[in-house]
Coordinates of C-alpha atoms and ligand atoms in Angstrom, one line a residue:
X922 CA -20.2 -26.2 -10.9
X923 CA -21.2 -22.8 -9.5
X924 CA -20.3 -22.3 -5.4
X925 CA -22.3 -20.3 -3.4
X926 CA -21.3 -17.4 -0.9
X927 CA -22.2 -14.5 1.0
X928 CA -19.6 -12.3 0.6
X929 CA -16.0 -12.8 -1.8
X930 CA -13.2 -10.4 -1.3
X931 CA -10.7 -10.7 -4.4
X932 CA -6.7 -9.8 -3.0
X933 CA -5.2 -10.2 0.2
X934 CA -3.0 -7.8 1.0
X935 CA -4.1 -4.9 3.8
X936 CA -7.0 -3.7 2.5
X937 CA -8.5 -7.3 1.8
X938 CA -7.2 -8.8 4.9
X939 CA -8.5 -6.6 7.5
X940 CA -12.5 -6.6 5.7
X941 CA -12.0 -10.2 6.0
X942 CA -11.3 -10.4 9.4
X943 CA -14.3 -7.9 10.8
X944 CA -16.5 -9.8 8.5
X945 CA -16.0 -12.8 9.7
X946 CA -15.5 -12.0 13.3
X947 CA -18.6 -10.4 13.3
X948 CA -20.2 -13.8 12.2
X949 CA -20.5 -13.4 8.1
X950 CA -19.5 -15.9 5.6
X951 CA -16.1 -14.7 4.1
X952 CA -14.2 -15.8 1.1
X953 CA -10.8 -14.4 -0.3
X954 CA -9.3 -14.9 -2.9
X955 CA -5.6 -14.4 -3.3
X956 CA -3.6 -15.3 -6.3
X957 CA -0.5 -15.5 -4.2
X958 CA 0.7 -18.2 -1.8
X959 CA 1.7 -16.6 2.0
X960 CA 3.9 -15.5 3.3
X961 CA 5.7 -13.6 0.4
X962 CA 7.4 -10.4 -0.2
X963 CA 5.6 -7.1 -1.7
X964 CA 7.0 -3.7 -2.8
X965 CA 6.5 -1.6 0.0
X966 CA 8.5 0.7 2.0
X967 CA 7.4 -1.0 5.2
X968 CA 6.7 1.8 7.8
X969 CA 2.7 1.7 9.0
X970 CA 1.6 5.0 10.1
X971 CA 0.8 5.1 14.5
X972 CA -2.8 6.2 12.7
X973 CA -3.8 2.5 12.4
X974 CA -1.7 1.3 15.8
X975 CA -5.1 1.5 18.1
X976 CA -7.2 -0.5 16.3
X977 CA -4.4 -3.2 15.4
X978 CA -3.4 -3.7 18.9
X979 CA -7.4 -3.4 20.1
X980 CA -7.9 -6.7 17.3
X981 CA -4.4 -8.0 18.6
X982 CA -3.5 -7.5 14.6
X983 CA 0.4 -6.9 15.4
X984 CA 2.4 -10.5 15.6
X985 CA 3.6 -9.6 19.4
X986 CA 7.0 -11.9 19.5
X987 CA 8.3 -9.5 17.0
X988 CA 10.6 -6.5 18.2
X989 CA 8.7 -4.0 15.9
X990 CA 11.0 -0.4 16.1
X991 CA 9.1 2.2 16.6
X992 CA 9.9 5.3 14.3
X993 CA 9.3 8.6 15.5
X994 CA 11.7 11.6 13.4
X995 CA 11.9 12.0 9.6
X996 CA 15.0 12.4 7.7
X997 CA 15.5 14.3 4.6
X998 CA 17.8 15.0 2.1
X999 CA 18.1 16.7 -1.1
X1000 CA 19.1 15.2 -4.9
X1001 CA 22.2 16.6 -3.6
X1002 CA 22.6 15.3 -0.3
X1003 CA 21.9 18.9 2.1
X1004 CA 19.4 17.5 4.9
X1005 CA 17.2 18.5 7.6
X1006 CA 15.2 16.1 10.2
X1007 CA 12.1 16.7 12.3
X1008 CA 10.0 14.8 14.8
X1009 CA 7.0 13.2 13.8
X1010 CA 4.1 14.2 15.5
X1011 CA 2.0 10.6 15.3
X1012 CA 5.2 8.9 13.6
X1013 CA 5.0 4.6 12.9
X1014 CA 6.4 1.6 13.3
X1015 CA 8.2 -0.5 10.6
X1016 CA 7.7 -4.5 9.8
X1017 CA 8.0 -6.4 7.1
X1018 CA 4.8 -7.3 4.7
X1019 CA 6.6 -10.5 4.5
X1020 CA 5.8 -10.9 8.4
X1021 CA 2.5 -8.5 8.9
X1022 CA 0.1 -10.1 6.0
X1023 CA 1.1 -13.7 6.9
X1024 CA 0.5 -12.7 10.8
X1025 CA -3.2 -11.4 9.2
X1026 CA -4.1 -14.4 7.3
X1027 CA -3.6 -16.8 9.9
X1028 CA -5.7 -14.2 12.3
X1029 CA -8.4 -14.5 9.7
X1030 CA -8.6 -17.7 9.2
X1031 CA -8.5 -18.4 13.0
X1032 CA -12.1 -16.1 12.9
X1033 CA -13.1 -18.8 10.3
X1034 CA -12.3 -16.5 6.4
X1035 CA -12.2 -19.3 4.1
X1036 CA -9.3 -18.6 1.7
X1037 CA -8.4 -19.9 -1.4
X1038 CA -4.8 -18.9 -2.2
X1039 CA -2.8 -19.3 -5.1
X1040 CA -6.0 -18.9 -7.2
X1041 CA -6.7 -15.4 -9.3
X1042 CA -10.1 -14.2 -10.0
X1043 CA -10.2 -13.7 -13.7
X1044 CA -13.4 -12.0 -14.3
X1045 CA -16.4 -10.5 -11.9
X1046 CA -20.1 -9.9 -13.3
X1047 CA -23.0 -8.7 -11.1
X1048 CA -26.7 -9.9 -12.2
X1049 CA -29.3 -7.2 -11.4
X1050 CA -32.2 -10.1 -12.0
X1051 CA -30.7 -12.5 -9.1
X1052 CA -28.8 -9.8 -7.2
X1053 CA -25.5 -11.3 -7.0
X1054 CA -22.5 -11.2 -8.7
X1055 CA -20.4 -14.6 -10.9
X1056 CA -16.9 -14.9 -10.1
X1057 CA -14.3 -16.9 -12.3
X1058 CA -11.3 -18.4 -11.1
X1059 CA -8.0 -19.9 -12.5
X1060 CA -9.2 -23.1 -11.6
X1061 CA -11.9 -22.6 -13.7
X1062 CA -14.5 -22.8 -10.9
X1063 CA -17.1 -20.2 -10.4
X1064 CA -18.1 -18.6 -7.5
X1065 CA -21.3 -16.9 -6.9
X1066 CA -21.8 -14.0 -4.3
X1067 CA -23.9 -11.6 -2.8
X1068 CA -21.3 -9.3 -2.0
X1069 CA -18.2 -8.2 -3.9
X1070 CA -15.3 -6.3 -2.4
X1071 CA -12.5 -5.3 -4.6
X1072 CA -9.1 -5.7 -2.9
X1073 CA -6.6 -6.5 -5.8
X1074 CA -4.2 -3.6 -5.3
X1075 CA -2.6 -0.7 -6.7
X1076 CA -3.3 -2.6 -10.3
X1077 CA -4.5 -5.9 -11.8
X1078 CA -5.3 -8.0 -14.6
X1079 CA -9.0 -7.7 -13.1
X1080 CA -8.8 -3.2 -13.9
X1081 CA -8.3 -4.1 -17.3
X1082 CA -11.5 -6.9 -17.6
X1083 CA -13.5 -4.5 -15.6
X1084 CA -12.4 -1.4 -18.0
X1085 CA -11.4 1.2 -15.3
X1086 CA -9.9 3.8 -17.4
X1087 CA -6.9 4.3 -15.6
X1088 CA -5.0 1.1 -16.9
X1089 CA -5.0 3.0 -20.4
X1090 CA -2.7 5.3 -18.8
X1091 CA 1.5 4.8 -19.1
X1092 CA 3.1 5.3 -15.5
X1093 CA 6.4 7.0 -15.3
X1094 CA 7.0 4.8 -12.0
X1095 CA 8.8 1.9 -11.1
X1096 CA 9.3 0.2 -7.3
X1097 CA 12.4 -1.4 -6.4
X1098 CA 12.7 -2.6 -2.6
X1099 CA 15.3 -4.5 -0.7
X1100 CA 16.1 -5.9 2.8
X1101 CA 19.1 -4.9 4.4
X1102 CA 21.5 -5.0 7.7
X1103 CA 22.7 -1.6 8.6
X1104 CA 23.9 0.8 10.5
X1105 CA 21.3 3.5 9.9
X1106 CA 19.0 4.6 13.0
X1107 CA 16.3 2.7 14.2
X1108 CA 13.6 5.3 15.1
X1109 CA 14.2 7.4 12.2
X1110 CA 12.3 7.1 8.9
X1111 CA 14.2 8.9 6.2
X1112 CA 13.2 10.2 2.6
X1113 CA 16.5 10.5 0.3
X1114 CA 16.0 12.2 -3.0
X1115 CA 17.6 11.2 -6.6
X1116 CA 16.9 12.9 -10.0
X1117 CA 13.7 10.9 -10.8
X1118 CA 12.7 10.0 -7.4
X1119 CA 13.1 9.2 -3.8
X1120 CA 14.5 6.6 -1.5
X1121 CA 12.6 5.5 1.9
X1122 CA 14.7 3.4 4.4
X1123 CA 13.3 2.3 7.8
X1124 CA 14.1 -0.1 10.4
X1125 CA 12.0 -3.3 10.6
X1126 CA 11.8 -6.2 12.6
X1127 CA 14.7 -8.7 13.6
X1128 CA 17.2 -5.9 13.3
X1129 CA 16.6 -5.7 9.9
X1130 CA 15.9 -2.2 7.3
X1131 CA 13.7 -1.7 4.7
X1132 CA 14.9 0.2 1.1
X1133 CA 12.5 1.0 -1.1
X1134 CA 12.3 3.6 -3.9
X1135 CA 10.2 5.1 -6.5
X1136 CA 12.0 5.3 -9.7
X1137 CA 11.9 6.3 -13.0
X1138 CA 10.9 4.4 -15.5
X1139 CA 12.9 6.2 -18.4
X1140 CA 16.2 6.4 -16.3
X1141 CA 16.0 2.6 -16.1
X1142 CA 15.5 2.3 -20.0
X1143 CA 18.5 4.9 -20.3
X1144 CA 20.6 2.5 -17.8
X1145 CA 19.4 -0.7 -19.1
X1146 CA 19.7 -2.7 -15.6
X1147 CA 18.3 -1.8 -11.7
X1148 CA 22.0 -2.1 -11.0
X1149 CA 23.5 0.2 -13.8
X1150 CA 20.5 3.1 -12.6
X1151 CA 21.3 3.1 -8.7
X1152 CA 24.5 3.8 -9.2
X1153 CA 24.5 6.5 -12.2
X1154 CA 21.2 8.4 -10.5
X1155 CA 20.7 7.2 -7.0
X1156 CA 24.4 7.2 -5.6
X1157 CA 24.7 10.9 -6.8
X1158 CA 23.1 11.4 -3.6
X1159 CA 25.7 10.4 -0.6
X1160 CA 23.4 9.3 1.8
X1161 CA 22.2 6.6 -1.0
X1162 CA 25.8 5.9 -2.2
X1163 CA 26.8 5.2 1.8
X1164 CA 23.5 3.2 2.2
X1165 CA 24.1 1.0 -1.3
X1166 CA 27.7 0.5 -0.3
X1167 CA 27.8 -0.3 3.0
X1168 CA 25.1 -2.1 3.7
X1169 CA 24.5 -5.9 3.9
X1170 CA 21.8 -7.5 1.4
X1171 CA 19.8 -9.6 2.7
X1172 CA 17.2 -10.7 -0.6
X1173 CA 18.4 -12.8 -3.2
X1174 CA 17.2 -9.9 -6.1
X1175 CA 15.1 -7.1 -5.5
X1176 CA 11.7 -7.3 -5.7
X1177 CA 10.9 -4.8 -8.5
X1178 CA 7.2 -3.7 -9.6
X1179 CA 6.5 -1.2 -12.4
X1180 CA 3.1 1.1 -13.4
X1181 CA 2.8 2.4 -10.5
X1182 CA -0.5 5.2 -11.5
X1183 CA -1.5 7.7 -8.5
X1184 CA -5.0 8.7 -10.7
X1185 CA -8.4 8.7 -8.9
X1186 CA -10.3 5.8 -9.3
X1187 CA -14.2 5.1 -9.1
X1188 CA -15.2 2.9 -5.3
X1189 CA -18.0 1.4 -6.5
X1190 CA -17.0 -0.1 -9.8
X1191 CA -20.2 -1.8 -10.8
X1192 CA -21.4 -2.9 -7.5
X1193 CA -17.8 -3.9 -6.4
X1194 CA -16.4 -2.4 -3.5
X1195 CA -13.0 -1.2 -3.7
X1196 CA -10.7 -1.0 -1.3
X1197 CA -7.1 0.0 -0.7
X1198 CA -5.2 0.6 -3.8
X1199 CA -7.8 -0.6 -5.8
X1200 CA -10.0 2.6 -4.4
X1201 CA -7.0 5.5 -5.0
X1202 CA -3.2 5.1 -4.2
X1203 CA -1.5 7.6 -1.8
X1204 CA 1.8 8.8 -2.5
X1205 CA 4.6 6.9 -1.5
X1206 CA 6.2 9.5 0.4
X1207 CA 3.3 9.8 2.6
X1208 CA 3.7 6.9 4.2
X1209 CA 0.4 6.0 4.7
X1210 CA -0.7 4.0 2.1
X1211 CA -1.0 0.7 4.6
X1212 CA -3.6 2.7 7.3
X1213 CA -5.4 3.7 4.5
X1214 CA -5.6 0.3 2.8
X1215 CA -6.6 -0.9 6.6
X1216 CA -9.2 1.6 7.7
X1217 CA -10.5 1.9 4.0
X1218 CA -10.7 -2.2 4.7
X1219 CA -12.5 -2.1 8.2
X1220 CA -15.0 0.7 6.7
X1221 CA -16.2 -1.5 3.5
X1222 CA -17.1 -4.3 6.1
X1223 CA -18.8 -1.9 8.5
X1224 CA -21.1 -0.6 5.5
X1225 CA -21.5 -4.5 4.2
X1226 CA -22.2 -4.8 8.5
X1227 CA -24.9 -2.5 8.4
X1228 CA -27.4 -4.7 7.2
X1229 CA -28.8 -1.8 4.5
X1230 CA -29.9 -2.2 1.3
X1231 CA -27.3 -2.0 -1.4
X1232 CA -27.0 1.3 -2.8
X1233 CA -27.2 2.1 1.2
X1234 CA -24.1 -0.4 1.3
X1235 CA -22.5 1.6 -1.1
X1236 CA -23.5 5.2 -0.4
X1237 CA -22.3 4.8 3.3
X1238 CA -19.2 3.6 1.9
X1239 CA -18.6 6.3 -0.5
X1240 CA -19.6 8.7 2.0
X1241 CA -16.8 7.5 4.5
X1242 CA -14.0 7.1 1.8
X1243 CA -14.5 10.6 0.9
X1244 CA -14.7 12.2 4.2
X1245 CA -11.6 10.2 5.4
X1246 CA -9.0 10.1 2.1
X1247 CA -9.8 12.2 -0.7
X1248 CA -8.3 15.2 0.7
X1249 CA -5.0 13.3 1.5
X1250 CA -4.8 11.8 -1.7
X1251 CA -5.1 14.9 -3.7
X1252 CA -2.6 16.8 -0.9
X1253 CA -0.2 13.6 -1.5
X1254 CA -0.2 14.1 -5.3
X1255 CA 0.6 18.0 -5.5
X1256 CA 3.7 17.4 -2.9
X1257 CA 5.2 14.4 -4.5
X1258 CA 5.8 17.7 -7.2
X1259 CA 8.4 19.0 -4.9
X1260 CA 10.5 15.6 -5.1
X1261 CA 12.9 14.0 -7.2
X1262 CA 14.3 17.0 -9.5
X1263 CA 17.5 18.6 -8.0
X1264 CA 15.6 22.2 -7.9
X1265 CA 12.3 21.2 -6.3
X1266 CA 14.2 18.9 -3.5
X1267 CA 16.1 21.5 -2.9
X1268 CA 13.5 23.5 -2.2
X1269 CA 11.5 21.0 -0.8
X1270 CA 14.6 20.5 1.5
X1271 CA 14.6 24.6 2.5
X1272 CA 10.8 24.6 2.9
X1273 CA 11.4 21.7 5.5
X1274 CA 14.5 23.7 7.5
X1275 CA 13.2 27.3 7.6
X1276 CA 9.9 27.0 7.8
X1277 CA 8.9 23.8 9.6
X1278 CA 5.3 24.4 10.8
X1279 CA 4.7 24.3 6.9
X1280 CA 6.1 21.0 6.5
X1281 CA 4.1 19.6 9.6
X1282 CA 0.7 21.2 8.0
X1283 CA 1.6 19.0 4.7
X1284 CA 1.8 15.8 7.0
X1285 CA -1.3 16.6 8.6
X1286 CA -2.9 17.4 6.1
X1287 CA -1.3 13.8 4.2
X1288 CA -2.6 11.8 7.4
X1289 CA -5.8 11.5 9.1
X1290 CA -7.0 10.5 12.6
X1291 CA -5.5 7.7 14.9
X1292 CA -9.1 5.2 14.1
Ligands
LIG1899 C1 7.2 2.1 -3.8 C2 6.2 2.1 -2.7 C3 6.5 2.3 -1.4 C4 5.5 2.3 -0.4 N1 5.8 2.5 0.9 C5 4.8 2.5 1.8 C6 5.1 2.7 3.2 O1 6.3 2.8 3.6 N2 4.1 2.8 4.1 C7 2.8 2.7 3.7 O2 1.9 2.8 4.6 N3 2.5 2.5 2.4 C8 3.4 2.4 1.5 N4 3.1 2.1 0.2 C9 1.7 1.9 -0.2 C10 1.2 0.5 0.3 O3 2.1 -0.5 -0.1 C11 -0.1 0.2 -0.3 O4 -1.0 1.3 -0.1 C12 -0.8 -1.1 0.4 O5 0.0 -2.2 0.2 C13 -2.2 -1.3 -0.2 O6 -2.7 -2.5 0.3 P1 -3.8 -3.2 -0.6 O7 -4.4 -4.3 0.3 O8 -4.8 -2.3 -1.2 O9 -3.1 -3.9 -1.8 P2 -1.9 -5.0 -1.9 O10 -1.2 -5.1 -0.6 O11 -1.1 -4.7 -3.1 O12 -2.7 -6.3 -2.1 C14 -3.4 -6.6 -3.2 C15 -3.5 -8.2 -3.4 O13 -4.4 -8.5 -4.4 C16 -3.9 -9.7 -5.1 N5 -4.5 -9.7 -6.4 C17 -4.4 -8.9 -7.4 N6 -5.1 -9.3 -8.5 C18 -5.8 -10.4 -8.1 C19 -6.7 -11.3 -8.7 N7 -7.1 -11.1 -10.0 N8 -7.1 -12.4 -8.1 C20 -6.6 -12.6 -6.8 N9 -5.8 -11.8 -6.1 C21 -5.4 -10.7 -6.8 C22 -2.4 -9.4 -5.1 O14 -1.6 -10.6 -5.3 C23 -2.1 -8.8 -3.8 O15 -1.7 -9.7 -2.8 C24 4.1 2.1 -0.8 C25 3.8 1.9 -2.2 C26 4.8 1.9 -3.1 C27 4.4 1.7 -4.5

């Protein structure tokens, strides 16, 4: 049997979330899909960029009876351990995704987004005839829809079926992130470098601190375990040796993801609005990637919002992506050259001490407007 409905959005993490939410708030007919169940615990180094604090507190989308830290100097050290720190000009705040989505699906559903979790969309199709698009689910129901936006993240089963080139491609990256206790500071976000990559850690909520790294997927084959790799390439640098050592773990295992691909990507994938990740992943170290996946969230449903026909839908939406990330994207993927090799952190590392109005042009030029 084939359900009808205005408007599907496939993944609900950031990006999915928030179009849901100004959708529906503003009186559509929403459904997302999401293949997981909430809450549950993602990959990601946890600290949200001040750029997206207005709008979340004007939507009352932060969960206020957390203590959320707010982060405002930057840390950095070298494969080697030589650091340097700066203030942030906008800086962040840090919470967990554990805590943030769940707080966002329950706001969304309380502005009516019908949600069918635990279900994965296997395959999309739009029909230019009837104007709408089939969707096929896990539980073998289909879903029809006048709308489509693509929310599925930084890669999916769904790239593949829709044959975006970019899941040909091998990814030298893997993710590992962990929860700890600590005694690191709580308004400082730091970026520790290894030979192969580099190390966030941040305070969250609850007293709590996020680890999270981009690693290399060859030093892990070499090492053979997560375990065996932190502490043959990561603890060579002492901050990470002190942090790995002394700290309190607070996850059973670490949650580990691996293909992580920072390629450009098509936003309008035949008729499907991508969002987030699924439009163009920012570097890690930019710290960004969750405003992006937000605004890029709120702008799809403003296009969707204003009621044009749909290759107005999509040009507006295009239009706006461009203006707002593809700079910052490209920016993000010719600095992330300068880290995780001994010489270019280094130099990355004197870059950042002698000559800090550089540096603060590179985050400027990696972040956009407070929205
Ligand atoms: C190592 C690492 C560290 C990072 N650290 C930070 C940081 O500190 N700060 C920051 O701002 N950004 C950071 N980022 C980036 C940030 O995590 C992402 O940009 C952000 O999560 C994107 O949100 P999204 O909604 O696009 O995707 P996601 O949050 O990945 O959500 C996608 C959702 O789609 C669902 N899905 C996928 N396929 C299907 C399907 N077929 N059917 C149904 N559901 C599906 C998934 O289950 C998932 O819930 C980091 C990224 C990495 C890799």
């Amino acid at each position: 049997m084939s359900k009808s409905n205005s408007i599907i959005i496939v993944g609900g993490g950031l990006a999915g979330l928030i179009s849901a939410y100004t959708l529906a708030k503003n009186g559509r007919e929403v459904t997302l899909i999401e293949k997981k169940i909430y809450p549950f615990h993602r990959v990601c180094g946890e600290y949200v960029s001040n750029e997206a604090l207005g709008f979340l507190k004007r939507e009352r989308l932060i969960p206020s009876d957390l203590e959320l830290p707010a982060i405002e100097n930057f840390l950095f050290s070298d494969t080697l351990g030589n650091s340097v720190s700066l203030p942030l000009d906008l800086g962040g705040f840090g919470i967990s995704r554990y805590e943030f989505d769940d707080f966002l699906f329950n706001r969304a559903k309380e502005v009516g987004v019908n949600f069918l979790t635990g279900t994965q969309v296997f395959d999309i199709n739009f029909y230019a005839k009837e104007d709408h698009f089939k969707i096929e689910l896990s539980d073998s129901s289909i879903h029809t829809s006048k709308h489509v936006i693509g929310a599925f993240g930084k890669r999916s089963k769904l790239d593949k079926v829709l044959n975006r080139p970019f899941i040909e491609k091998r990814s030298p990256f893997i993710g590992v992130k962990y929860h700890v206790k600590t005694d690191e500071s709580r308004n400082t976000v730091a970026l520790h470098n290894f030979e192969g990559g580099y190390c966030g850690i941040n305070a969250i909520e609850d007293d709590k601190f996020n680890i999270c790294y981009l690693g290399s997927r060859d030093q892990l084959r070499t090492f053979g375990s997560i375990e065996e790799m932190e502490k043959n390439v990561l603890w060579k640098n002492p901050f990470l040796k002190k942090l790995f050592t002394e700290s309190e773990f607070l996850l059973e295992k670490p949650e580990v993801i691996n293909e992580i691909n920072f390629e450009p990507k098509k936003l309008v994938e035949n008729h499907i609005i991508m969002t987030g990740d699924a439009a163009g992943l920012i570097t890690p170290l930019c710290g960004n990637g969750m405003a992006m996946a937000i605004q890029s969230g709120k702008i799809a449903a403003e296009a969707i919002l204003s009621n044009q026909d749909r290759s107005g839908i999509e040009g507006k939406y295009e239009e706006e992506w461009k203006k707002l990330f593809q700079r910052r994207l490209w920016v993000g993927r010719k600095t992330q050259l300068l880290f995780g090799a001994n010489k270019s952190s280094i130099l990355a590392g004197k870059l950042i001490k002698n000559f800090p109005g550089i540096a603060k042009m590179i985050l400027k030029n990696t972040h956009g407007k407070p929205f």
